[in-house]
Coordinates of C-alpha atoms in Angstrom, one line a residue:
Chain A
M1 CA 28.6 -2.1 -13.6
L2 CA 25.6 0.1 -13.9
L3 CA 23.4 -2.8 -13.2
L4 CA 25.2 -3.2 -10.0
V5 CA 23.9 0.1 -8.6
Q6 CA 20.4 -0.8 -9.6
S7 CA 20.3 -4.3 -8.4
L8 CA 21.6 -3.1 -5.1
N9 CA 18.7 -0.9 -4.8
L10 CA 16.2 -3.4 -6.1
A11 CA 17.2 -5.6 -3.3
W12 CA 16.4 -2.7 -1.0
K13 CA 12.8 -2.6 -1.9
V14 CA 10.9 -3.8 1.0
R15 CA 8.7 -6.5 -0.4
L16 CA 8.2 -4.6 -3.6
F17 CA 9.3 -7.2 -6.1
S18 CA 9.5 -4.9 -9.1
L19 CA 10.4 -6.3 -12.5
G20 CA 10.3 -2.9 -14.0
H21 CA 13.5 -1.4 -12.8
H22 CA 14.9 -1.2 -16.3
G23 CA 12.0 1.1 -17.0
F24 CA 13.5 3.7 -14.6
F25 CA 16.9 3.1 -16.1
G26 CA 15.4 3.8 -19.6
L27 CA 13.5 6.8 -18.2
G28 CA 16.8 8.3 -16.9
A29 CA 18.5 7.7 -20.2
Y30 CA 15.8 9.5 -22.1
A31 CA 15.6 12.3 -19.6
A32 CA 19.3 12.8 -20.3
A33 CA 18.6 12.6 -24.0
I34 CA 16.0 15.3 -23.7
T35 CA 18.2 17.5 -21.5
T36 CA 21.1 17.1 -24.0
R37 CA 18.9 18.0 -26.9
L38 CA 17.4 21.0 -25.1
T39 CA 20.8 22.5 -24.2
M40 CA 22.5 21.8 -27.5
S41 CA 20.3 23.5 -30.2
D42 CA 19.9 21.6 -33.4
P43 CA 20.9 17.9 -33.6
G44 CA 21.7 18.3 -37.3
S45 CA 24.6 20.5 -36.5
W46 CA 26.1 18.2 -33.9
N47 CA 29.6 17.1 -34.5
L48 CA 29.5 13.6 -33.3
E49 CA 33.3 13.2 -33.4
E50 CA 34.3 16.3 -31.5
P51 CA 34.0 16.5 -27.7
L52 CA 32.7 19.6 -26.1
N53 CA 34.6 22.0 -23.9
R54 CA 35.5 19.8 -20.9
L55 CA 34.0 21.9 -18.2
A56 CA 30.8 22.4 -20.2
G57 CA 30.7 18.7 -20.9
L58 CA 31.1 17.8 -17.2
T59 CA 28.4 20.2 -16.2
L60 CA 26.1 18.8 -18.8
L61 CA 26.8 15.3 -17.6
A62 CA 26.0 16.2 -14.0
V63 CA 22.8 18.0 -15.1
C64 CA 21.8 15.0 -17.1
V65 CA 22.3 12.6 -14.2
L66 CA 20.3 14.9 -12.0
A67 CA 17.6 15.2 -14.5
G68 CA 17.4 11.4 -15.0
A69 CA 17.3 10.8 -11.3
T70 CA 14.7 13.4 -10.7
L71 CA 12.4 12.3 -13.4
A72 CA 12.7 8.7 -12.4
A73 CA 12.1 9.6 -8.8
C74 CA 9.0 11.7 -9.6
L75 CA 7.5 9.0 -11.7
A76 CA 8.3 6.4 -9.0
R77 CA 6.5 8.6 -6.5
L78 CA 3.5 8.8 -8.8
L79 CA 3.5 5.0 -9.5
S80 CA 3.9 4.1 -5.8
S81 CA 0.8 6.1 -5.0
L82 CA -1.0 4.4 -7.9
F83 CA 0.3 0.9 -7.1
S84 CA 0.0 1.2 -3.3
R85 CA -3.2 -0.8 -3.4
I86 CA -1.8 -3.5 -5.7
R87 CA -0.2 -6.4 -3.9
G88 CA 2.0 -9.4 -4.7
D89 CA 1.9 -10.7 -8.2
Y90 CA -0.2 -7.9 -9.5
F91 CA 2.4 -5.4 -8.4
V92 CA 5.0 -7.3 -10.3
V93 CA 2.9 -7.2 -13.4
A94 CA 2.2 -3.5 -13.0
T95 CA 5.8 -2.6 -12.8
L96 CA 6.5 -4.7 -15.9
V97 CA 3.8 -2.9 -17.7
F98 CA 5.3 0.4 -16.7
A99 CA 8.7 -0.5 -18.1
E100 CA 7.1 -1.6 -21.3
M101 CA 5.3 1.7 -21.5
V102 CA 8.5 3.6 -21.2
R103 CA 10.0 1.6 -24.0
S104 CA 7.1 2.0 -26.4
V105 CA 6.7 5.7 -25.7
A106 CA 10.4 6.1 -26.5
A107 CA 10.1 4.0 -29.6
N108 CA 7.3 6.2 -31.0
W109 CA 8.6 9.6 -30.1
D110 CA 10.6 11.1 -32.9
Y111 CA 12.0 13.9 -30.7
V112 CA 14.2 11.3 -29.0
G113 CA 14.9 9.4 -32.2
G114 CA 12.0 7.0 -32.1
G115 CA 12.8 3.3 -32.9
L116 CA 16.1 4.2 -34.5
G117 CA 17.6 5.4 -31.3
F118 CA 19.2 8.6 -30.2
E119 CA 22.8 9.6 -30.6
V120 CA 24.7 12.2 -28.6
P121 CA 28.1 13.7 -29.1
Y122 CA 31.0 12.7 -26.8
L123 CA 30.9 15.0 -23.8
I124 CA 34.3 15.1 -22.3
F125 CA 36.6 12.7 -24.0
T126 CA 36.2 10.8 -27.3
K127 CA 36.6 7.2 -28.0
A128 CA 38.7 7.9 -31.0
G129 CA 42.4 7.1 -31.1
G130 CA 44.6 7.7 -28.1
E131 CA 41.8 9.0 -25.9
R132 CA 40.0 5.7 -25.9
L133 CA 41.8 4.6 -22.8
I134 CA 41.2 7.9 -20.9
Y135 CA 37.5 7.7 -22.0
G136 CA 37.2 4.2 -20.5
T137 CA 39.1 5.1 -17.3
F138 CA 37.1 8.2 -16.7
Y139 CA 33.8 6.4 -16.8
A140 CA 35.1 3.4 -14.9
V141 CA 36.3 5.7 -12.1
L142 CA 33.1 7.7 -12.2
L143 CA 31.0 4.6 -11.9
L144 CA 33.1 2.9 -9.3
S145 CA 33.0 6.0 -7.1
L146 CA 29.2 6.4 -7.6
N147 CA 28.8 2.7 -6.7
L148 CA 30.8 3.3 -3.6
V149 CA 28.7 6.2 -2.6
V150 CA 25.5 4.2 -3.0
F151 CA 27.0 1.3 -1.2
V152 CA 28.0 3.4 1.8
A153 CA 24.7 5.2 1.8
I154 CA 22.8 1.9 1.9
R155 CA 25.0 0.6 4.6
R156 CA 24.4 3.6 6.7
I157 CA 20.7 3.2 6.2
G158 CA 21.0 -0.4 7.1
R159 CA 22.6 0.4 10.4
S160 CA 20.2 3.1 11.3
V161 CA 16.7 2.6 12.7
Y162 CA 15.5 2.4 9.1
G163 CA 17.5 -0.7 8.6
L164 CA 15.5 -2.3 11.4
Y165 CA 12.2 -1.0 9.9
I166 CA 13.1 -2.6 6.6
G167 CA 14.0 -5.9 8.2
A168 CA 10.8 -5.8 10.1
I169 CA 8.7 -5.2 7.0
A170 CA 10.6 -8.1 5.2
D171 CA 9.7 -10.4 8.1
D172 CA 6.2 -9.4 8.9
P173 CA 4.6 -6.3 7.4
V174 CA 1.5 -6.5 9.6
A175 CA 3.4 -6.7 12.8
A176 CA 5.6 -3.9 11.6
E177 CA 2.7 -1.7 10.8
L178 CA 1.1 -2.3 14.2
S179 CA 4.5 -1.5 15.9
G180 CA 4.1 2.0 14.5
V181 CA 6.0 1.7 11.2
D182 CA 4.4 3.4 8.3
V183 CA 4.9 0.5 6.0
I184 CA 3.3 2.0 2.8
R185 CA 5.2 5.2 3.2
L186 CA 8.5 3.5 3.8
Q187 CA 8.0 1.2 0.8
S188 CA 7.2 4.2 -1.4
L189 CA 10.3 6.0 -0.1
M190 CA 12.5 3.0 -0.9
F191 CA 10.9 2.7 -4.3
V192 CA 11.6 6.3 -5.1
L193 CA 15.2 6.1 -4.0
A194 CA 15.8 3.0 -6.0
A195 CA 14.3 4.6 -9.1
A196 CA 16.4 7.8 -8.6
V197 CA 19.6 5.8 -8.6
A198 CA 18.4 3.8 -11.7
G199 CA 17.5 7.0 -13.4
G200 CA 20.9 8.5 -12.7
A201 CA 22.5 5.3 -14.0
G202 CA 20.4 5.6 -17.1
A203 CA 21.7 9.1 -17.8
L204 CA 25.3 7.9 -17.5
F205 CA 24.5 5.0 -19.7
L206 CA 23.4 7.4 -22.5
H207 CA 26.6 9.4 -22.4
F208 CA 28.8 6.4 -22.0
T209 CA 27.5 4.5 -25.0
T210 CA 26.5 7.8 -26.8
L211 CA 23.8 5.8 -28.6
I212 CA 20.6 4.5 -27.0
A213 CA 17.7 2.7 -28.6
P214 CA 14.4 1.7 -27.0
S215 CA 15.4 -1.9 -27.4
D216 CA 18.1 -1.3 -24.8
F217 CA 15.4 -1.1 -22.2
S218 CA 13.5 -4.2 -23.2
F219 CA 12.5 -6.8 -20.6
L220 CA 15.3 -9.2 -21.6
N221 CA 17.8 -6.5 -21.0
G222 CA 16.2 -5.7 -17.7
L223 CA 16.3 -9.4 -16.6
P224 CA 20.0 -9.4 -15.5
I225 CA 19.2 -6.7 -12.9
V226 CA 16.6 -9.1 -11.3
L227 CA 19.1 -11.9 -11.8
G228 CA 21.7 -10.1 -9.8
V229 CA 19.4 -9.6 -6.9
V230 CA 18.0 -13.1 -6.9
L231 CA 21.5 -14.6 -7.3
G232 CA 22.7 -12.5 -4.5
G233 CA 20.1 -13.8 -2.2
M234 CA 17.8 -10.7 -2.1
R235 CA 18.9 -8.8 1.0
S236 CA 22.6 -8.8 1.7
A237 CA 24.2 -5.9 -0.2
R238 CA 27.6 -7.5 -0.4
C239 CA 26.2 -10.8 -1.8
V240 CA 24.2 -8.9 -4.4
I241 CA 27.3 -7.0 -5.5
A242 CA 29.4 -10.2 -5.8
A243 CA 26.6 -11.9 -7.7
T244 CA 26.3 -9.0 -10.2
C245 CA 30.1 -9.0 -10.7
I246 CA 30.1 -12.7 -11.4
Y247 CA 27.2 -12.4 -13.7
T248 CA 28.8 -9.5 -15.6
F249 CA 32.0 -11.4 -15.9
Y250 CA 30.2 -14.4 -17.2
E251 CA 28.5 -12.2 -19.8
V252 CA 31.8 -10.8 -20.9
I253 CA 33.7 -14.0 -21.2
K254 CA 30.8 -16.1 -22.5
L255 CA 31.3 -15.1 -26.2
R256 CA 35.1 -15.3 -26.1
F257 CA 35.0 -18.7 -24.3
F258 CA 32.8 -20.4 -26.8
G259 CA 34.6 -18.6 -29.6
I260 CA 37.6 -20.8 -28.8
F261 CA 35.8 -23.8 -30.4
G262 CA 35.4 -21.8 -33.6
P263 CA 33.5 -18.7 -34.6
E264 CA 30.4 -20.7 -35.4
Y265 CA 30.1 -21.8 -31.8
G266 CA 30.4 -18.2 -30.6
E267 CA 27.6 -17.2 -32.9
L268 CA 25.5 -20.2 -31.8
I269 CA 25.8 -19.0 -28.2
A270 CA 25.0 -15.5 -29.1
D271 CA 21.8 -16.8 -30.8
W272 CA 20.9 -18.8 -27.8
K273 CA 21.7 -16.1 -25.3
E274 CA 18.2 -15.7 -24.1
A275 CA 17.6 -19.4 -23.8
L276 CA 20.7 -19.7 -21.7
L277 CA 19.6 -16.8 -19.5
G278 CA 16.4 -18.7 -18.9
I279 CA 18.2 -21.9 -18.0
F280 CA 20.5 -20.0 -15.8
L281 CA 17.5 -18.5 -13.9
I282 CA 15.9 -21.9 -13.5
L283 CA 19.1 -23.4 -12.2
I284 CA 19.5 -20.6 -9.7
V285 CA 16.0 -21.2 -8.3
I286 CA 16.3 -25.0 -8.1
L287 CA 19.9 -25.4 -7.0
P288 CA 19.7 -23.9 -3.6
A289 CA 16.6 -25.9 -2.8
L290 CA 18.4 -29.1 -3.8
M291 CA 21.5 -28.1 -1.9
R292 CA 19.4 -27.4 1.2
Q293 CA 17.9 -30.8 1.0
G294 CA 21.3 -32.3 0.9
W295 CA 22.4 -30.2 3.9
V296 CA 19.4 -31.1 5.9
R297 CA 20.1 -34.7 5.5
K298 CA 23.7 -34.3 6.4
L299 CA 22.8 -32.2 9.4
A300 CA 20.3 -34.7 10.6
R301 CA 22.9 -37.4 10.4
E302 CA 25.3 -35.3 12.4
Q303 CA 22.8 -34.6 15.1
K304 CA 21.9 -38.3 15.4
G305 CA 25.6 -38.9 15.8
S306 CA 25.9 -36.3 18.6
V307 CA 22.9 -37.6 20.4
A308 CA 24.5 -41.1 20.3
N309 CA 27.7 -39.7 21.6
A310 CA 25.9 -38.0 24.5
W311 CA 24.4 -41.2 25.5
Chain B
M1 CA 11.9 2.7 33.7
L2 CA 9.0 1.7 31.5
G3 CA 8.1 5.2 30.4
E4 CA 6.2 7.5 32.6
T5 CA 3.4 6.1 34.7
S6 CA 0.0 7.1 33.7
A7 CA 0.1 10.8 33.3
P8 CA -2.7 12.7 34.9
C9 CA -5.2 13.2 32.1
A10 CA -7.8 16.0 32.0
S11 CA -10.2 14.1 29.8
S12 CA -12.6 11.5 31.1
E13 CA -11.7 8.2 32.7
V14 CA -12.8 6.4 29.5
L15 CA -9.7 5.3 27.5
L16 CA -11.3 3.3 24.7
H17 CA -14.8 3.7 23.5
V18 CA -16.1 1.3 20.9
E19 CA -19.4 2.4 19.6
K20 CA -21.8 0.1 17.6
I21 CA -19.1 -1.6 15.6
S22 CA -20.2 -4.1 12.9
H23 CA -18.1 -6.1 10.6
E24 CA -18.8 -8.7 8.0
F25 CA -16.7 -11.0 5.9
A26 CA -18.3 -11.7 2.5
G27 CA -21.8 -12.1 4.0
L28 CA -20.7 -13.6 7.3
Q29 CA -21.6 -11.2 10.1
A30 CA -18.5 -11.4 12.4
L31 CA -19.6 -8.5 14.7
S32 CA -22.9 -6.8 15.0
N33 CA -23.4 -3.6 17.0
V34 CA -20.7 -4.2 19.5
S35 CA -20.2 -1.4 22.0
M36 CA -17.8 -1.4 24.9
R37 CA -15.7 0.9 27.1
A38 CA -12.4 0.5 28.8
R39 CA -11.3 2.8 31.6
R40 CA -7.8 3.8 32.4
G41 CA -5.9 1.0 34.2
E42 CA -8.7 -1.5 33.8
I43 CA -8.1 -5.1 32.9
I44 CA -10.9 -6.5 30.8
G45 CA -11.3 -10.2 29.8
L46 CA -12.8 -10.8 26.4
I47 CA -14.2 -14.3 26.2
G48 CA -16.4 -16.3 24.0
P49 CA -16.4 -19.5 21.9
N50 CA -14.2 -19.9 18.8
G51 CA -15.4 -17.7 15.9
S52 CA -17.4 -15.3 18.1
G53 CA -15.5 -12.3 16.8
K54 CA -12.9 -11.6 19.5
T55 CA -9.9 -11.3 17.3
T56 CA -11.9 -9.5 14.7
L57 CA -12.7 -6.9 17.3
F58 CA -9.0 -6.5 18.0
N59 CA -8.3 -6.2 14.3
L60 CA -10.8 -3.5 14.0
I61 CA -9.5 -1.5 17.0
T62 CA -5.9 -1.8 15.8
G63 CA -6.6 -0.9 12.2
V64 CA -5.8 -4.2 10.6
Y65 CA -9.3 -4.1 9.2
A66 CA -11.0 -0.7 8.4
A67 CA -14.2 -0.3 10.4
R68 CA -17.0 0.5 8.1
H69 CA -19.9 0.6 10.6
G70 CA -19.6 2.3 14.0
R71 CA -16.9 4.4 15.6
I72 CA -13.9 3.8 17.8
F73 CA -12.6 6.5 20.1
F74 CA -9.3 6.4 22.0
E75 CA -8.6 9.0 24.6
G76 CA -11.4 11.1 23.1
H77 CA -10.0 11.0 19.6
D78 CA -11.8 9.3 16.8
I79 CA -9.5 6.6 15.5
T80 CA -12.0 4.8 13.2
G81 CA -10.4 3.8 9.9
M82 CA -7.0 5.1 10.7
P83 CA -4.0 3.1 9.4
G84 CA -2.4 0.7 11.9
H85 CA 0.7 2.7 12.5
H86 CA -1.3 5.8 13.6
I87 CA -3.2 3.7 16.1
A88 CA 0.0 2.3 17.4
S89 CA 1.4 5.8 17.8
A90 CA -1.7 6.9 19.6
G91 CA -0.9 4.3 22.3
I92 CA -2.6 1.0 21.5
M93 CA -0.4 -2.0 21.1
R94 CA -1.3 -5.6 20.7
T95 CA 0.0 -9.1 20.6
F96 CA -1.2 -11.9 18.2
Q97 CA -2.8 -15.2 18.7
N98 CA 0.3 -16.8 17.2
P99 CA 3.3 -14.7 18.2
R100 CA 4.3 -12.5 15.2
I101 CA 7.9 -11.7 15.7
F102 CA 10.5 -10.5 13.2
A103 CA 12.3 -13.7 12.7
S104 CA 15.6 -12.4 11.2
L105 CA 16.0 -9.6 13.8
G106 CA 17.7 -9.7 17.1
L107 CA 15.9 -9.2 20.4
V108 CA 16.7 -5.6 21.3
E109 CA 16.0 -4.7 17.7
H110 CA 12.4 -5.7 18.2
L111 CA 12.1 -3.1 20.9
V112 CA 14.0 -0.3 19.2
I113 CA 11.5 -0.4 16.3
P114 CA 8.3 0.7 18.1
M115 CA 10.3 2.9 20.5
W116 CA 11.3 5.1 17.5
A117 CA 8.6 4.4 15.0
V118 CA 5.7 5.7 17.2
S119 CA 7.3 9.1 17.8
R120 CA 8.9 9.8 14.4
P121 CA 7.1 9.5 11.1
V122 CA 8.9 8.0 8.2
S123 CA 10.2 10.6 5.8
F124 CA 13.1 11.2 3.5
I125 CA 14.5 14.0 5.7
D126 CA 14.3 11.7 8.8
L127 CA 16.0 9.0 6.8
V128 CA 18.9 11.2 5.9
R129 CA 19.2 12.4 9.5
Q130 CA 19.1 8.8 10.9
M131 CA 21.8 7.8 8.5
S132 CA 24.5 9.3 10.7
M133 CA 23.0 7.6 13.8
P134 CA 23.4 3.8 14.1
W135 CA 20.5 2.3 16.0
R136 CA 22.8 0.8 18.6
S137 CA 23.0 4.1 20.2
L138 CA 19.3 3.7 21.1
A139 CA 19.7 0.2 22.5
P140 CA 20.3 0.7 26.3
A141 CA 16.7 1.8 27.1
A142 CA 15.3 -1.0 25.0
E143 CA 17.7 -3.5 26.7
K144 CA 16.3 -2.6 30.1
I145 CA 12.7 -3.2 29.1
L146 CA 13.7 -6.4 27.4
Q147 CA 15.4 -7.7 30.5
S148 CA 12.6 -6.7 32.8
I149 CA 10.0 -8.5 30.7
T150 CA 11.7 -11.5 29.2
A151 CA 14.8 -11.9 31.5
L152 CA 16.7 -12.1 28.3
T153 CA 19.6 -9.9 27.3
S154 CA 21.0 -9.1 23.9
V155 CA 24.4 -10.4 25.0
D156 CA 23.4 -13.7 23.6
E157 CA 22.9 -12.0 20.2
I158 CA 20.5 -14.7 19.0
P159 CA 17.9 -14.1 16.3
A160 CA 14.3 -14.1 17.5
S161 CA 13.7 -17.2 15.4
A162 CA 15.8 -19.2 17.8
L163 CA 13.4 -18.5 20.7
S164 CA 11.0 -21.0 22.1
Y165 CA 7.3 -20.4 21.7
G166 CA 6.8 -19.1 25.2
R167 CA 9.8 -16.8 24.9
R168 CA 8.4 -15.5 21.6
R169 CA 5.2 -14.5 23.4
L170 CA 7.3 -12.6 26.0
L171 CA 9.3 -10.9 23.3
E172 CA 6.1 -9.8 21.6
L173 CA 4.9 -8.4 24.9
A174 CA 8.1 -6.6 25.4
R175 CA 7.9 -5.1 21.9
C176 CA 4.4 -3.8 22.8
L177 CA 5.7 -2.2 26.0
A178 CA 8.7 -0.5 24.4
S179 CA 6.6 2.4 23.1
S180 CA 4.9 2.9 26.5
P181 CA 1.3 2.4 25.3
R182 CA -1.8 3.2 27.4
L183 CA -3.8 0.2 26.2
L184 CA -2.6 -3.3 25.6
L185 CA -4.6 -5.8 23.6
L186 CA -3.5 -9.3 24.3
D187 CA -4.7 -12.1 22.1
E188 CA -4.5 -15.4 24.0
P189 CA -1.4 -14.6 26.0
T190 CA -1.4 -18.1 27.6
A191 CA -2.1 -20.2 24.6
G192 CA 0.5 -22.8 24.1
L193 CA 2.1 -22.1 27.5
N194 CA 2.4 -24.7 30.3
P195 CA 0.7 -23.9 33.6
N196 CA 3.9 -22.6 35.1
E197 CA 4.5 -20.2 32.3
A198 CA 0.9 -19.1 32.4
C199 CA 1.4 -18.3 36.1
E200 CA 4.4 -16.2 35.2
V201 CA 2.6 -14.3 32.6
H202 CA -0.2 -13.6 35.0
A203 CA 2.2 -12.2 37.6
L204 CA 3.9 -10.2 34.9
L205 CA 0.7 -8.7 33.7
E206 CA -0.5 -7.8 37.1
R207 CA 2.9 -6.2 37.9
L208 CA 2.6 -4.1 34.7
A209 CA -0.9 -3.0 35.3
A210 CA 0.0 -2.0 38.8
S211 CA 3.2 -0.2 38.0
L212 CA 2.3 1.5 34.7
G213 CA -1.5 2.0 35.1
L214 CA -1.8 0.2 31.8
A215 CA -5.3 -0.8 30.6
M216 CA -5.6 -4.2 29.0
I217 CA -8.1 -6.2 27.1
V218 CA -7.2 -9.9 27.3
I219 CA -8.6 -12.6 25.1
D220 CA -8.1 -16.1 26.6
H221 CA -9.7 -19.5 26.9
N222 CA -8.0 -20.2 30.2
V223 CA -11.0 -19.3 32.4
D224 CA -9.0 -19.7 35.6
F225 CA -6.3 -17.3 34.3
I226 CA -8.9 -14.8 33.0
E227 CA -10.9 -14.9 36.2
R228 CA -7.9 -14.1 38.4
L229 CA -6.5 -11.4 36.2
C230 CA -9.5 -9.5 35.1
S231 CA -11.8 -7.3 37.1
R232 CA -14.4 -7.3 34.4
L233 CA -15.5 -9.8 31.7
V234 CA -17.1 -9.2 28.4
V235 CA -18.6 -12.2 26.6
L236 CA -19.0 -12.3 22.9
V237 CA -21.1 -14.9 21.2
N238 CA -21.7 -14.9 17.4
G239 CA -20.6 -11.3 17.1
C240 CA -22.8 -9.9 19.9
I241 CA -21.9 -9.0 23.4
I242 CA -24.2 -11.1 25.6
R243 CA -22.8 -10.2 29.0
D244 CA -20.6 -7.5 30.4
G245 CA -19.8 -7.3 34.1
P246 CA -17.7 -8.4 37.1
G247 CA -15.9 -11.7 36.7
E248 CA -17.7 -14.2 39.0
E249 CA -21.2 -12.9 38.1
V250 CA -20.5 -13.3 34.4
L251 CA -19.1 -16.7 34.7
R252 CA -22.1 -17.9 36.7
D253 CA -24.6 -16.4 34.2
P254 CA -26.6 -19.3 32.7
R255 CA -26.4 -17.7 29.2
V256 CA -22.6 -17.6 29.4
V257 CA -22.5 -21.2 30.6
A258 CA -24.8 -22.3 27.8
A259 CA -22.7 -20.5 25.2
Y260 CA -19.6 -22.3 26.4
Y261 CA -20.9 -25.8 27.3
G262 CA -24.2 -26.0 25.4
E263 CA -27.7 -26.0 26.9
R264 CA -28.4 -28.4 29.7

């Protein structure tokens, strides 16, 4: 669900094919971790079972999300000015490197738990006992409404002049620039906005799982974000959302489905998860091309038919 | 309705001043020491054999390439090395040798983009402000220009990619005019058009020049078209201007003839 927000925004990026979006996600999570640690004195004294006062918890959550979004946005601004001269494939690699840097810094910084990860107390509700359902519902509602806000915001941008600018850049950046659109600045703006949403999502992720580790923000865990966008066809917000939902559903049922054949199959699939992801990606890239070929042939046949009829 | 006609300007009559521009690509000297001036409302033909640097000159003026040697002034302001969108906002618009349209966008949308982009810089605050304003509210003015240039309307709601080659050229031209520029750079406006269409383009350009006081620099290989349209011709050969003057004189110049048809 969190991925949804990000992938939506990834799609937004005008010709900035970033593979490092999970870096901003991680950055947001760690910004939230730092904020939490700063506000709540000594981690040794934390009672991990007991939630805070609800109002305080809610405030802290909001502050964390803001902190995550702000930090991610600031870094994105910095990166976009650094990367503005890098184009194409090199940009992709640079974003990947950035995400890897976030991960390795987190892994070596003891203040946020280092490689072992960082655990925070439950903020508002606990997962224990009867409150488990409320806990789940609270975050589900929160995330859904945030998704809705982002969706509506993107839609409104899409219908404004900026939507046209973005379409123009996607079609022909040179012609867009010479029509008066500040391409680099708009790209940077979109990059920053996307990063801010990812950062906010990261902060929520921390408080939802209450335990994060640097490995959560590895490349393989970032891949589904890209997958959602590619699967959704890059530009249409609705398709990207649908694709992400389908993919998430697949992730969830995958283990159970193969578990039917016996627990050892379930484990086998879990072991081969990454390989499957790879196959999945390849299929996605190849299938539409194959389908299009089929379509073209069919279409050509139809047109021949209509010409014959006309005669 | 195409913006205000040439506003009275206190500054000199010279609109564009290119001063000793040179440009090279990895050792190949594309332009060397090229200087030229364009006055307000003047239509200049830029001719020369393939590879003589005509399009490169356009690319330098419009900021596609950054000029490293020489200076370019527009309306008295130094625009050398400015990014393309600045130059577009300053009032120079261009078309391309192969029409570069936004394939996935509709027709009116092409015109709304420059109309707004040249007057409002991209910023977060502007983005937030625009979010409450769908672009459709800006369409009527764009629609008028579109219709007067291409005789197309958005009623058809077709994407630009569905247009024929000639129509794409017209759409590109309409896009240029939407922001009411003062100088138009046209890169082979008749290439790929049949004689009838070329005639239409000629009439259209003359009409625009007369009604808007628009200055134009036109690259074309259609000598007949160029001769009838332009009051002045500039001939580029191997990156150097070899002749600059009134049409018939230039075309009869033996050096120009030699450059085009070879020595007799």
